[in-house]
Coordinates of C-alpha atoms and ligand atoms in Angstrom, one line a residue:
M22 CA 0.0 0.1 -0.2
T23 CA 1.2 3.4 -0.2
T24 CA 0.9 6.5 1.7
A25 CA -2.0 7.9 -0.3
D26 CA -3.4 4.5 -0.2
T27 CA -2.8 4.2 3.4
L28 CA -4.8 7.3 4.3
D29 CA -7.5 6.8 2.6
A30 CA -8.1 3.6 4.0
R31 CA -8.2 5.1 6.7
P32 CA -9.0 8.8 6.6
T33 CA -7.7 10.6 9.6
A34 CA -8.7 14.2 9.1
L35 CA -12.3 13.6 10.9
P36 CA -14.9 16.0 9.3
D37 CA -17.5 14.8 11.2
V38 CA -16.4 16.1 14.9
P39 CA -17.5 19.4 15.6
S40 CA -14.6 22.0 15.2
T41 CA -16.6 25.3 17.6
M42 CA -17.7 24.8 21.1
L43 CA -20.5 24.0 22.6
I44 CA -21.5 27.3 24.4
G45 CA -25.6 27.8 26.1
G46 CA -26.9 25.1 23.5
T47 CA -25.5 27.0 20.2
W48 CA -22.0 25.8 18.5
S49 CA -19.9 28.6 17.9
P50 CA -16.2 29.5 16.9
A51 CA -14.2 31.8 19.7
A52 CA -15.3 34.7 20.4
D53 CA -11.7 36.1 19.0
G54 CA -12.3 34.3 16.4
R55 CA -8.7 32.4 17.2
T56 CA -8.6 28.2 16.2
F57 CA -6.0 26.2 16.8
A58 CA -4.4 22.7 15.0
V59 CA -5.3 18.7 16.7
E60 CA -2.5 16.6 15.2
N61 CA -2.0 12.6 15.2
P62 CA 0.9 11.7 17.5
A63 CA 1.5 9.5 15.2
T64 CA 2.0 10.5 12.5
G65 CA 2.7 14.8 13.0
E66 CA -0.7 15.0 10.7
E67 CA -3.5 17.9 10.9
L68 CA -6.4 15.8 12.3
A69 CA -8.6 19.2 12.5
V70 CA -8.6 22.9 13.0
I71 CA -10.6 24.0 16.2
A72 CA -12.3 26.9 17.4
D73 CA -9.0 28.6 20.6
G74 CA -12.0 29.4 23.3
G75 CA -10.9 32.8 25.5
Q76 CA -12.4 34.8 28.3
A77 CA -14.7 36.0 26.2
D78 CA -16.1 32.4 25.9
A79 CA -15.2 30.9 29.2
A80 CA -17.5 34.0 30.6
R81 CA -20.7 33.4 27.9
A82 CA -20.3 29.6 28.5
I83 CA -20.1 30.1 32.7
E84 CA -23.2 31.9 32.5
A85 CA -25.2 29.6 30.4
A86 CA -23.9 27.0 33.3
A87 CA -25.6 29.2 35.7
A88 CA -28.5 30.3 34.0
A89 CA -30.2 26.9 33.6
Q90 CA -28.8 25.4 36.9
E91 CA -32.3 25.9 38.6
Q92 CA -34.2 24.2 35.3
W93 CA -32.3 21.2 35.6
A94 CA -32.4 21.0 38.8
R95 CA -36.1 20.7 39.2
T96 CA -36.1 18.2 35.9
A97 CA -37.6 15.1 37.3
P98 CA -34.2 12.1 37.7
R99 CA -36.1 10.1 35.4
A100 CA -36.2 12.3 32.9
R101 CA -32.2 13.7 33.4
S102 CA -31.8 9.6 33.7
E103 CA -33.7 9.0 30.7
I104 CA -31.3 11.7 28.6
L105 CA -28.5 9.7 30.3
R106 CA -29.2 6.3 29.7
R107 CA -29.9 7.7 25.6
A108 CA -26.3 9.1 25.4
F109 CA -25.0 5.4 26.4
D110 CA -26.9 4.0 23.7
L111 CA -25.7 6.1 20.9
V112 CA -22.2 6.3 22.5
L113 CA -22.5 2.3 22.3
E114 CA -23.9 2.8 18.3
R115 CA -20.9 5.6 17.8
R116 CA -18.6 3.1 19.0
D117 CA -16.0 2.9 16.0
R118 CA -16.1 6.3 14.8
L119 CA -15.5 7.1 18.5
A120 CA -12.6 5.6 19.1
R121 CA -11.3 6.5 15.4
I122 CA -11.2 9.9 16.7
M123 CA -9.8 8.7 19.7
T124 CA -6.7 7.1 18.5
A125 CA -6.3 9.1 15.9
E126 CA -5.9 12.4 18.5
M127 CA -4.7 10.1 21.0
G128 CA -2.4 7.4 20.1
K129 CA -3.8 4.4 21.5
P130 CA -4.6 1.3 20.1
L131 CA -8.1 1.1 18.3
T132 CA -8.5 -2.3 20.4
E133 CA -8.0 0.0 23.5
A134 CA -10.1 3.0 22.5
K135 CA -13.0 0.6 22.0
G136 CA -12.7 -0.7 25.5
E137 CA -12.5 2.5 26.7
V138 CA -15.3 3.4 25.2
T139 CA -18.0 1.2 26.3
Y140 CA -15.6 2.0 30.0
A141 CA -17.1 5.9 29.6
A142 CA -20.2 4.3 27.6
E143 CA -20.7 2.2 31.6
F144 CA -20.7 5.9 33.1
L145 CA -23.4 7.2 31.5
R146 CA -25.2 4.0 32.2
W147 CA -24.7 3.1 35.5
F148 CA -25.1 7.2 36.8
S149 CA -28.5 7.1 34.5
E150 CA -29.0 4.7 37.1
E151 CA -28.6 6.2 40.1
A152 CA -30.1 9.6 38.6
V153 CA -33.3 8.3 40.2
R154 CA -31.5 7.1 43.6
I155 CA -30.8 10.2 45.2
S156 CA -32.3 9.4 48.4
G157 CA -31.8 11.5 51.8
D158 CA -33.0 10.5 55.7
H159 CA -36.3 11.4 58.1
T160 CA -35.4 10.9 62.0
T161 CA -35.5 13.0 65.1
T162 CA -34.2 15.2 67.3
G163 CA -32.8 13.5 70.3
D164 CA -34.9 15.1 72.8
G165 CA -38.1 14.0 70.6
T166 CA -39.2 17.8 69.5
N167 CA -38.0 17.7 66.6
R168 CA -38.1 16.1 62.8
I169 CA -34.8 15.7 61.2
I170 CA -35.8 15.8 57.5
V171 CA -32.4 15.7 55.2
T172 CA -32.4 16.0 51.7
R173 CA -29.3 16.6 48.5
E174 CA -29.2 19.1 46.9
P175 CA -27.2 19.2 42.9
V176 CA -23.9 21.5 44.3
G177 CA -24.7 24.0 41.8
P178 CA -23.1 25.0 38.3
C179 CA -19.4 22.3 38.0
I180 CA -15.8 23.3 36.1
L181 CA -14.9 20.3 34.9
I182 CA -11.2 19.2 33.4
T183 CA -10.1 16.8 32.1
P184 CA -6.9 15.6 30.7
W185 CA -5.7 13.8 27.3
N186 CA -4.5 10.0 29.0
F187 CA -8.5 9.0 28.4
P188 CA -10.5 12.1 26.7
L189 CA -13.5 9.9 26.1
A190 CA -13.8 7.5 29.6
M191 CA -12.9 11.3 32.2
G192 CA -15.6 13.1 30.2
A193 CA -18.2 11.0 30.9
R194 CA -17.2 10.0 34.5
K195 CA -18.4 13.4 35.0
I196 CA -20.3 13.8 33.4
A197 CA -22.7 11.4 34.2
P198 CA -22.3 12.1 37.9
A199 CA -23.0 16.0 38.0
L200 CA -25.7 15.3 35.1
A201 CA -27.6 12.9 37.2
A202 CA -27.2 14.9 40.2
G203 CA -29.0 17.9 38.9
C204 CA -26.6 19.6 38.0
T205 CA -24.9 22.1 34.9
V206 CA -21.5 21.8 33.6
V207 CA -18.7 23.4 32.3
L208 CA -16.4 21.6 30.8
K209 CA -12.7 22.6 29.6
P210 CA -10.7 19.2 27.5
A211 CA -7.0 18.7 27.5
E212 CA -6.0 20.6 24.3
Q213 CA -4.0 17.8 22.6
T214 CA -7.6 15.2 22.4
P215 CA -10.4 18.2 21.9
L216 CA -12.0 16.0 19.2
T217 CA -13.7 12.9 21.2
T218 CA -15.0 15.6 23.8
L219 CA -16.6 17.9 20.9
A220 CA -18.1 14.7 19.7
L221 CA -19.3 13.7 22.7
A222 CA -20.8 16.6 23.5
A223 CA -22.7 16.6 20.4
I224 CA -23.9 12.8 21.8
M225 CA -25.2 14.7 24.7
E226 CA -26.8 17.3 22.9
E227 CA -28.7 14.2 20.6
A228 CA -30.0 12.5 23.4
G229 CA -31.7 15.3 24.2
V230 CA -28.9 17.5 27.4
P231 CA -30.9 20.9 27.4
A232 CA -28.9 24.5 25.5
G233 CA -26.8 25.1 28.9
V234 CA -26.7 21.8 30.6
L235 CA -22.9 21.0 28.8
N236 CA -21.0 24.1 27.9
V237 CA -17.8 22.7 26.5
V238 CA -14.7 25.1 25.7
T239 CA -11.7 24.1 24.2
T240 CA -8.7 25.7 24.3
T241 CA -5.0 26.2 24.3
D242 CA -5.0 28.6 27.3
A243 CA -5.8 26.4 30.2
P244 CA -5.0 28.7 32.8
T245 CA -7.5 32.1 31.1
V246 CA -10.8 29.4 31.1
V247 CA -10.6 27.9 34.3
T248 CA -9.0 31.0 35.9
A249 CA -12.5 32.8 34.8
W250 CA -14.7 29.7 35.7
M251 CA -13.0 29.3 39.2
R252 CA -13.6 33.6 39.7
S253 CA -16.6 34.2 38.6
G254 CA -18.9 33.7 41.8
K255 CA -20.2 31.4 39.7
A256 CA -18.9 27.9 40.0
R257 CA -19.6 25.8 43.1
K258 CA -18.4 23.0 42.3
I259 CA -14.9 22.0 40.5
S260 CA -14.1 17.9 39.3
F261 CA -10.2 18.1 38.1
T262 CA -8.2 15.1 36.9
G263 CA -4.8 15.3 35.8
S264 CA -0.7 16.2 37.4
T265 CA -0.3 16.9 41.5
E266 CA 1.4 20.4 40.4
V267 CA -2.3 22.0 38.2
G268 CA -4.2 20.1 41.0
K269 CA -2.9 22.6 43.6
I270 CA -3.1 25.5 42.2
L271 CA -6.3 24.5 41.1
L272 CA -7.0 24.1 44.7
R273 CA -5.5 27.6 46.0
Q274 CA -7.5 29.0 44.0
A275 CA -10.4 27.4 45.1
A276 CA -10.2 28.9 48.1
D277 CA -10.8 31.9 47.3
T278 CA -14.4 31.1 47.0
V279 CA -14.3 28.6 49.9
M280 CA -15.6 26.0 46.1
R281 CA -15.6 22.3 47.2
T282 CA -13.2 20.7 45.2
S283 CA -12.9 16.7 43.5
M284 CA -9.2 15.8 42.8
E285 CA -7.8 12.7 40.5
L286 CA -4.3 13.7 40.5
G287 CA -1.5 11.5 39.7
G288 CA 0.4 8.7 41.1
N289 CA 3.2 6.4 42.1
A290 CA 1.9 2.6 42.1
P291 CA 3.6 0.1 44.1
F292 CA 3.5 -3.7 42.3
I293 CA 4.1 -5.8 45.4
V294 CA 4.7 -9.6 43.8
C295 CA 5.4 -12.4 46.4
A296 CA 7.6 -14.9 46.7
D297 CA 4.7 -17.0 46.5
A298 CA 3.1 -15.8 43.9
D299 CA 1.6 -17.7 40.8
I300 CA 4.4 -15.9 38.1
D301 CA 1.6 -16.5 35.4
I302 CA -0.8 -14.0 36.7
A303 CA 1.6 -11.7 37.9
V304 CA 2.9 -11.1 33.9
E305 CA -0.9 -10.8 32.3
G306 CA -1.1 -9.0 35.9
A307 CA 1.8 -6.3 34.7
M308 CA 0.8 -6.1 31.7
V309 CA -2.3 -4.7 32.2
A310 CA -0.8 -2.5 34.5
K311 CA 1.9 -1.1 33.1
M312 CA 1.0 -1.4 29.0
R313 CA -2.6 -0.5 29.2
N314 CA -3.1 3.0 27.5
M315 CA 0.8 2.6 27.0
G316 CA 1.4 3.6 30.2
E317 CA 0.3 6.9 30.1
A318 CA -2.2 6.1 32.9
C319 CA -2.3 7.2 36.4
T320 CA -2.9 3.6 37.3
A321 CA -0.3 2.6 35.7
A322 CA 2.1 0.1 38.2
N323 CA 5.5 2.5 37.9
R324 CA 7.3 0.5 40.9
M325 CA 7.5 -2.8 40.5
Y326 CA 8.9 -5.6 43.7
V327 CA 9.2 -8.7 43.0
H328 CA 10.8 -11.2 45.3
R329 CA 14.4 -11.9 44.7
D330 CA 13.6 -15.7 44.7
I331 CA 11.3 -15.0 41.3
A332 CA 12.6 -11.5 39.6
G333 CA 14.8 -13.5 37.4
E334 CA 11.6 -15.2 35.9
F335 CA 9.3 -12.6 36.2
S336 CA 11.4 -10.2 34.7
E337 CA 12.4 -12.7 31.7
R338 CA 9.3 -13.6 30.9
L339 CA 7.6 -9.8 31.7
A340 CA 10.6 -9.0 29.4
R341 CA 9.5 -11.8 26.5
R342 CA 6.2 -10.3 26.4
M343 CA 7.0 -7.0 26.3
S344 CA 9.3 -7.1 23.7
A345 CA 6.7 -9.3 21.5
L346 CA 4.1 -6.8 21.5
Q347 CA 3.8 -4.8 18.0
V348 CA 4.3 -1.0 18.2
G349 CA 2.7 1.4 15.7
N350 CA 0.6 3.2 15.0
G351 CA -3.1 2.2 16.5
L352 CA -5.4 2.7 13.5
D353 CA -3.5 -0.3 12.0
D354 CA -4.6 -3.2 12.1
G355 CA -2.3 -5.8 15.1
I356 CA -1.2 -2.4 16.7
E357 CA -0.5 -3.4 21.0
V358 CA 1.5 -0.4 21.4
G359 CA 0.5 3.5 20.1
P360 CA 2.8 6.9 20.0
L361 CA 3.1 8.8 23.1
I362 CA 1.6 12.4 23.1
D363 CA 3.7 14.3 22.5
G364 CA 7.6 15.1 22.4
D365 CA 7.7 15.9 26.3
G366 CA 5.9 13.6 27.6
R367 CA 8.3 11.4 25.5
G368 CA 11.1 12.9 26.1
K369 CA 10.4 12.8 29.8
V370 CA 10.4 9.1 29.5
Q371 CA 13.8 8.7 27.8
R372 CA 15.4 10.8 30.8
L373 CA 13.9 8.6 33.2
V374 CA 15.6 5.3 31.9
D375 CA 18.7 7.0 31.0
D376 CA 19.2 8.1 35.2
A377 CA 18.4 4.3 35.9
V378 CA 21.2 2.5 33.5
A379 CA 23.1 5.4 34.9
R380 CA 22.7 4.8 38.5
G381 CA 23.3 0.6 37.1
A382 CA 19.8 -0.6 36.6
R383 CA 20.1 -3.2 33.2
T384 CA 17.7 -3.7 29.9
L385 CA 16.2 -6.2 29.5
T386 CA 14.7 -5.3 26.2
G387 CA 14.1 -1.4 24.8
G388 CA 15.5 2.0 26.3
V389 CA 15.6 3.0 22.7
L390 CA 14.4 6.0 21.0
P391 CA 13.6 4.6 17.2
D392 CA 14.2 6.8 14.2
G393 CA 10.9 7.9 12.1
P394 CA 8.4 9.9 12.7
G395 CA 5.9 9.8 15.8
Y396 CA 6.3 9.9 19.0
F397 CA 7.2 6.3 20.1
Y398 CA 9.2 5.0 22.9
P399 CA 9.5 0.9 22.4
P400 CA 8.7 -1.2 26.1
T401 CA 11.1 -1.5 28.1
V402 CA 11.9 -3.5 31.0
L403 CA 14.7 -2.5 33.5
T404 CA 16.0 -4.9 36.2
E405 CA 18.1 -4.3 39.6
V406 CA 16.9 -1.0 39.8
P407 CA 18.5 1.1 42.3
V408 CA 15.7 2.6 44.7
D409 CA 17.6 6.5 44.6
A410 CA 17.2 6.1 40.5
D411 CA 14.2 9.1 39.3
L412 CA 11.5 7.4 38.7
M413 CA 11.2 5.9 41.9
Q414 CA 9.5 8.7 43.0
T415 CA 7.8 10.1 39.5
E416 CA 5.0 9.2 37.4
I417 CA 6.5 7.4 34.4
F418 CA 4.0 7.9 32.1
G419 CA 5.1 5.4 29.0
P420 CA 5.9 1.4 28.3
V421 CA 8.3 1.2 31.1
A422 CA 9.0 -1.3 33.9
P423 CA 11.6 -1.4 36.1
V424 CA 12.0 -4.1 38.7
I425 CA 12.9 -4.0 42.1
P426 CA 14.0 -7.0 43.8
F427 CA 13.4 -7.8 47.2
T428 CA 14.0 -9.7 50.8
D429 CA 11.7 -8.6 53.6
E430 CA 8.0 -7.6 53.4
D431 CA 8.1 -4.9 56.2
E432 CA 10.8 -2.7 53.9
I433 CA 8.8 -3.5 50.8
V434 CA 5.6 -1.8 52.4
R435 CA 7.5 0.6 53.7
I436 CA 9.9 1.5 50.4
A437 CA 6.1 1.7 48.6
N438 CA 4.2 3.9 51.1
D439 CA 7.6 6.4 50.9
T440 CA 6.6 8.1 48.3
D441 CA 3.6 11.9 48.1
W442 CA 2.0 10.0 45.9
G443 CA -1.2 7.4 47.0
L444 CA -3.8 6.2 44.0
V445 CA -3.7 2.9 43.7
G446 CA -1.0 -0.4 44.2
Y447 CA -1.2 -4.3 43.0
V448 CA -0.4 -6.9 45.6
F449 CA 0.2 -10.8 43.8
T450 CA 0.2 -13.4 46.2
R451 CA -1.6 -16.8 47.0
D452 CA -1.3 -16.8 50.9
V453 CA -5.2 -14.8 51.7
D454 CA -3.6 -13.2 55.0
R455 CA -1.3 -12.0 52.8
A456 CA -3.3 -10.1 50.0
F457 CA -5.4 -8.9 52.8
D458 CA -2.7 -7.5 55.7
L459 CA -0.2 -5.5 52.2
S460 CA -3.6 -4.0 51.0
E461 CA -4.3 -2.3 53.9
R462 CA -0.7 -1.5 55.0
L463 CA -0.9 0.4 51.8
E464 CA -1.5 3.8 51.5
V465 CA -3.7 3.7 48.8
G466 CA -6.8 5.0 47.6
M467 CA -7.5 1.3 45.6
V468 CA -5.5 -1.7 45.6
G469 CA -5.9 -4.6 42.7
V470 CA -4.8 -8.2 44.2
N471 CA -3.6 -10.8 41.8
T472 CA -4.8 -8.1 39.1
G473 CA -3.3 -5.3 37.0
L474 CA -6.6 -3.6 36.1
V475 CA -8.7 -2.0 39.3
S476 CA -11.1 0.7 36.8
N477 CA -14.3 0.0 37.0
P478 CA -17.9 2.9 36.9
A479 CA -19.6 1.1 39.9
A480 CA -16.1 1.1 42.0
P481 CA -14.9 4.1 43.4
F482 CA -12.2 5.8 41.9
G483 CA -9.6 7.7 43.5
G484 CA -6.7 8.4 46.1
V485 CA -4.7 9.2 49.3
K486 CA -2.2 11.4 49.8
Q487 CA -1.5 13.7 46.8
S488 CA -3.3 11.3 44.6
G489 CA -6.2 13.6 45.2
L490 CA -9.9 13.9 47.1
G491 CA -13.0 12.2 46.6
R492 CA -13.9 9.8 44.7
E493 CA -15.6 9.0 41.0
G494 CA -18.0 6.2 41.0
G495 CA -19.7 3.6 42.1
K496 CA -22.1 4.1 44.6
I497 CA -21.1 7.0 46.7
G498 CA -19.6 8.9 43.0
I499 CA -23.0 11.4 42.4
D500 CA -21.8 12.7 46.4
E501 CA -19.2 14.5 44.9
F502 CA -22.0 16.7 43.0
L503 CA -24.8 16.8 46.1
E504 CA -25.0 19.0 49.1
Y505 CA -26.7 18.3 52.0
K506 CA -29.7 20.3 53.4
Y507 CA -31.2 19.2 56.6
L508 CA -34.4 20.8 57.2
A509 CA -35.6 21.1 61.3
V510 CA -39.6 20.5 61.6
P511 CA -41.1 20.8 65.1
R512 CA -42.9 18.1 66.0
R513 CA -46.5 19.4 67.6
R514 CA -48.1 16.8 69.4
G515 CA -51.2 16.3 70.1
A516 CA -52.2 19.8 68.3
Ligands
LIG280 P1 -1.4 16.7 32.4 O1 0.8 16.7 32.9 O2 -1.2 15.3 31.7 O3 -1.1 16.7 30.7 P2 -2.0 18.8 33.2 O4 -2.3 18.6 34.6 O5 -1.0 19.3 32.8 O6 -2.0 16.9 33.1 O7 -3.4 19.1 32.8 C1 -4.4 18.1 33.1 C2 -5.6 19.7 32.4 O8 -5.4 20.6 33.2 C3 -5.6 19.6 31.0 O9 -7.1 19.8 30.2 C4 -5.1 21.1 30.5 O10 -4.9 21.5 29.5 C5 -5.7 21.7 31.9 N1 -4.5 22.5 32.8 C6 -2.9 22.1 32.5 N2 -2.9 23.8 33.6 C7 -3.6 24.2 33.9 C8 -4.5 25.5 34.5 N3 -3.4 26.3 35.1 N4 -5.1 25.8 35.4 C9 -6.3 25.8 34.8 N5 -6.0 24.3 34.3 C10 -4.9 23.5 33.6

């Protein structure tokens, strides 16, 4: 196939994705007419040119959200539920198209993109079910004089900020609970992956979301747009997924208006394989925990602590599996590993690997930048990684598995917890008591026990320490978007 044929066979210019922003129910260009290009990280090709929103657009969006809030909060829960349910159906119906958009702008292989479409759709279904189950409480004061009636109300207009690594799932994971709770939203996707969000917004609109309830501003100037929202005096809540560094900026800004926050920030996941672990299961778990999304996930196993008795065999088997993976343009058949998101992301991965090797780590596979276009990085396994290597304290966000042999379990728990982060940990052992013991001692919000995958719409996702505040998904996911209100009603006995 020639290059031209290949392009014809899989057009990566995406003419059917909106190129403008959804504000107050109208698809609008930027007020000042600015635009920016979205590129395919596998090829550098321009995929689309879209609106580059600024302060004026941000102001219009939050005003639209504030104006729609009262009516949306009053909309019957069943009506909100059915809109989300229709969105679930539509997202699944458009699975292939959404997956292609996501792969084109973000790089992940099509099979993974399709998996993400299903995962994202499940948030819409889950919260369509939760919308009609928002409950309160009714009791009496201790002395029996007052009724205590506790109700739940939507917190109000919300700011949603999403990252580029799971563009559809992170959008759905925030939009669905917010809308289910009766909140209107302004959403800013990452500048690298706005097309998936625009496509999702068009689907939400088609599903029946009223004007002003969901507003999307695309921009290359995140600080200006988000600061305008934070200072608007109209937003009541911010839900952010991204780096700890930006999360801290937003927490400081939130303090000015005492705004409620949900923060899904970085991770530095320990992956502990005990001497008694089933090595097949541990290697399989490592492949998932490390290679899902090319390692560009906050849940990615960042440090693999493997008991010295089995570290050699584990590392060799992992290296064999990793080196057999097909790396390439995610839109092509059979590709299992796509490019990293951009040059900065890839440069960071290379620096971390070089540092570990300079300090004595051994490279079992990978570690060398390929020639050619695209931000590709080879699946890499490092062994005998010293604990003072930079990648022990840095989120790698790439397909690099550092293996660190250990002998003493207590010591490894101490080292695993010796980090500012606490999102997820993984434990592999055949011993039930050991599994519970290690899970309880890890300072994290989630633990995978003999599995490399914890994310699920029915489970509360989130971290402790500097990995964040609040939980997304599960029974408690909707709580992030609800306030309690208590009514004191005297009992007039005999009246
Ligand atoms: P990453 O390093 O993974 O790109 P970021 O935290 O930089 O993570 O990005 C996550 C989201 O935060 C993106 O939508 C990005 O545009 C946005 N963002 C980046 N800087 C700021 C900022 N100063 N204020 C608000 N949002 C920001």
